[in-house]
Amino acid sequence: MLNTDTASTAARMVIVGASLAGLRAAEKLRADGFRGQLTVIGDEPYEPYDRPPLSKHVLTGWVPAERTALPRLRTLDVAWKLGVPAVGLDLSAKHVRLADGQEIDFDRLLIATGTRARPWPNEVEAALDGMFVLRTRDDAGQLRVKLTARPRRVLVIGAGFTGSEIASACCELGLPVTVAERGPSPLVGALGGVIGSIAADMQRQHGVDLRCGVTVTRLEGDTAGHLQRAYLSDGSVLGIDVAVAALGAVRNSEWLRSSGLAAGDWGVACDAGCRAFDVNGIVTDDIFVAGDVSRFPHPLYDYQFMALEHWGNAVDQAAVAAHNMISPASNRRPHVSVPAFWSTQFAVNIKSVGVPTFADEVAIVQGAVEERRFIAAYTHKGRIVAAVTFNQAKWLEFYRELIESGTMLSSHMRTVDGHQQVKPVLAKFPNPALPTHGAQVVLTGHTPNELRATYRTPHL
C-alpha cells in the first residue's frame, strides 16, 4: 500500500529506460497506489518490447519484429518521452537532462537504461552493408531481411547466448553459418568449459562451422561497401554476405558519468533495496536502479556485487525498486530472489537457476549428456549455487530450493535416475581478471573532511 507521507513528498516519479524493467516498475507503482505524475523516458521511439524473441522467433520469421511489444499487466497513466535519450542527471536540482534540451524534474528517479550491443571495434568495417549487431527491434528486423535473401554464408562473431541463438536460427533457415569464438567453447563465459564443450558438440552436430580459439582479424567489402569476406586468425578466408558481431553488452551508464553516482563500465551500483550509491559509496535516498544496468549485492553469493542480464532479474528487481520508491524505510524490501534465465537453441531448451559463474565445480546429477537431457549442478566450496538444465526444466524449482537452503552436494546424491555416483569436476570458467581501460576511481582531498572519491579516465 502507498504510504501517505511518501505520496506527499514524492509526487513526481521519473523512470529513465523504456525497458522491461522500466515498464514493470511503472505498473507496480500504479498497482501499489501511486497516483502522482509518472514519466517514462526512452531513447528508442517504441514503447517497451520483449528482447528474447529477437534472436529466436523474429530471425526465423515466426514473429515480426514490430509484434514484440511487451504485454501490459494494467492500464497505465504515464507520460511517455520516447526517441529522446537522457544525457545527464543533476542530483542537487533533481532533474534529468534530455538530448533535446528538456529538463525533467523528479522527486524520485528509477534508472533502468539497460545495455546495448557492443559494436564491432573497426568503424569502417562496422559500416559495411551486411554487418550487424543484434539488440534492438530494428536490428532484428533488418537482419531478418538479410537472412531472407539467402546469403551464401553468415559469420557470427562470438558464441555467447546471443551468438549461439543466431547460429541456431541460421541452421533452422538452412543457411551456411560459421561461428568464430575466441574462447575454448561456446557459452564458456556463462556456463564454463565443461558445459561449453557439450554446447560445442551440439552446434557441430547441427552443421555449424564452429571455430574456437579463433578471432576475426579483418572484414572486407567491395567497392560499393557490401560485405564480401572475412579474414580469421587461423589463416582462413571466408566468403560471406552477412556478419553479426555478438560480442556482449555495454551498460548504458555514460550519461551518468558526471552525476556523482557510482556508475561506470560495470553499471550503476545499488544496495539490495535498489537504492543507488553515490561515487563515495554512500547510499542515496531518492535514486533507484533496476534491470541490466544495475549492480547489486546478493546474500547467497557472499554479498558480491553482480550485474545480471536476465529477463527474470529485471522483472523481480523492478518490482522491489518500485515498492521501495513509495514505501517508508521500515517497509522496504530487499532484492534477493534467485536469478534464472533461459535459451532455446538447436532444438534444446536450456534453463538455469542461480549464478553458475560463482561456482568452482560442476557435476552432472541427472539425465544423460549424449541425449541432451540432463541437469548440471554447480557448486562453490561444495554448496550448490546454480543448476543448468538441458530439456529438463521441470526440475528447476527443486534445485532453486536447494540453492536457497544452502544445500551441499553429496557424492552419493539420490536423484530421479536412481542412486548414482556424482563426480564434481572443475567448471572451467575463464579468468575474469581481464584488463580494462575504463574510468578509475581516485581520491581527492587532504583531510578527513575533504576526502572524496572522483572518476579519472586513464591516459592510454
PDB file of C-alpha atoms in Angstrom, residues 9-10 12 14 88-97 103-109 285-287:
ATOM      1  CA  THR A   9       6.790  14.175  -0.735  1.00  0.00           C
ATOM      2  CA  ALA A  10       7.312  12.119  -3.918  1.00  0.00           C
ATOM      3  CA  ARG A  12       6.820  13.134  -9.375  1.00  0.00           C
ATOM      4  CA  VAL A  14      10.613   9.529 -13.365  1.00  0.00           C
ATOM      5  CA  GLY A  88      22.671  13.955 -17.826  1.00  0.00           C
ATOM      6  CA  LEU A  89      21.480  13.871 -14.231  1.00  0.00           C
ATOM      7  CA  ASP A  90      21.655  16.725 -11.728  1.00  0.00           C
ATOM      8  CA  LEU A  91      21.310  15.297  -8.245  1.00  0.00           C
ATOM      9  CA  SER A  92      21.108  18.627  -6.426  1.00  0.00           C
ATOM     10  CA  ALA A  93      18.495  20.151  -8.752  1.00  0.00           C
ATOM     11  CA  LYS A  94      16.773  16.739  -9.093  1.00  0.00           C
ATOM     12  CA  HIS A  95      16.232  16.760 -12.815  1.00  0.00           C
ATOM     13  CA  VAL A  96      17.157  14.628 -15.823  1.00  0.00           C
ATOM     14  CA  ARG A  97      18.543  16.352 -18.914  1.00  0.00           C
ATOM     15  CA  GLU A 103      14.883  19.065 -18.169  1.00  0.00           C
ATOM     16  CA  ILE A 104      12.540  16.629 -16.422  1.00  0.00           C
ATOM     17  CA  ASP A 105      12.134  17.259 -12.687  1.00  0.00           C
ATOM     18  CA  PHE A 106      11.604  14.399 -10.253  1.00  0.00           C
ATOM     19  CA  ASP A 107      11.134  13.615  -6.603  1.00  0.00           C
ATOM     20  CA  ARG A 108      12.273  10.031  -7.080  1.00  0.00           C
ATOM     21  CA  LEU A 109      14.069   8.515 -10.038  1.00  0.00           C
ATOM     22  CA  ASP A 285      17.505   8.226  -0.770  1.00  0.00           C
ATOM     23  CA  ASP A 286      15.711   9.153  -3.989  1.00  0.00           C
ATOM     24  CA  ILE A 287      17.642   7.402  -6.801  1.00  0.00           C
TER      25      ILE A 287
END
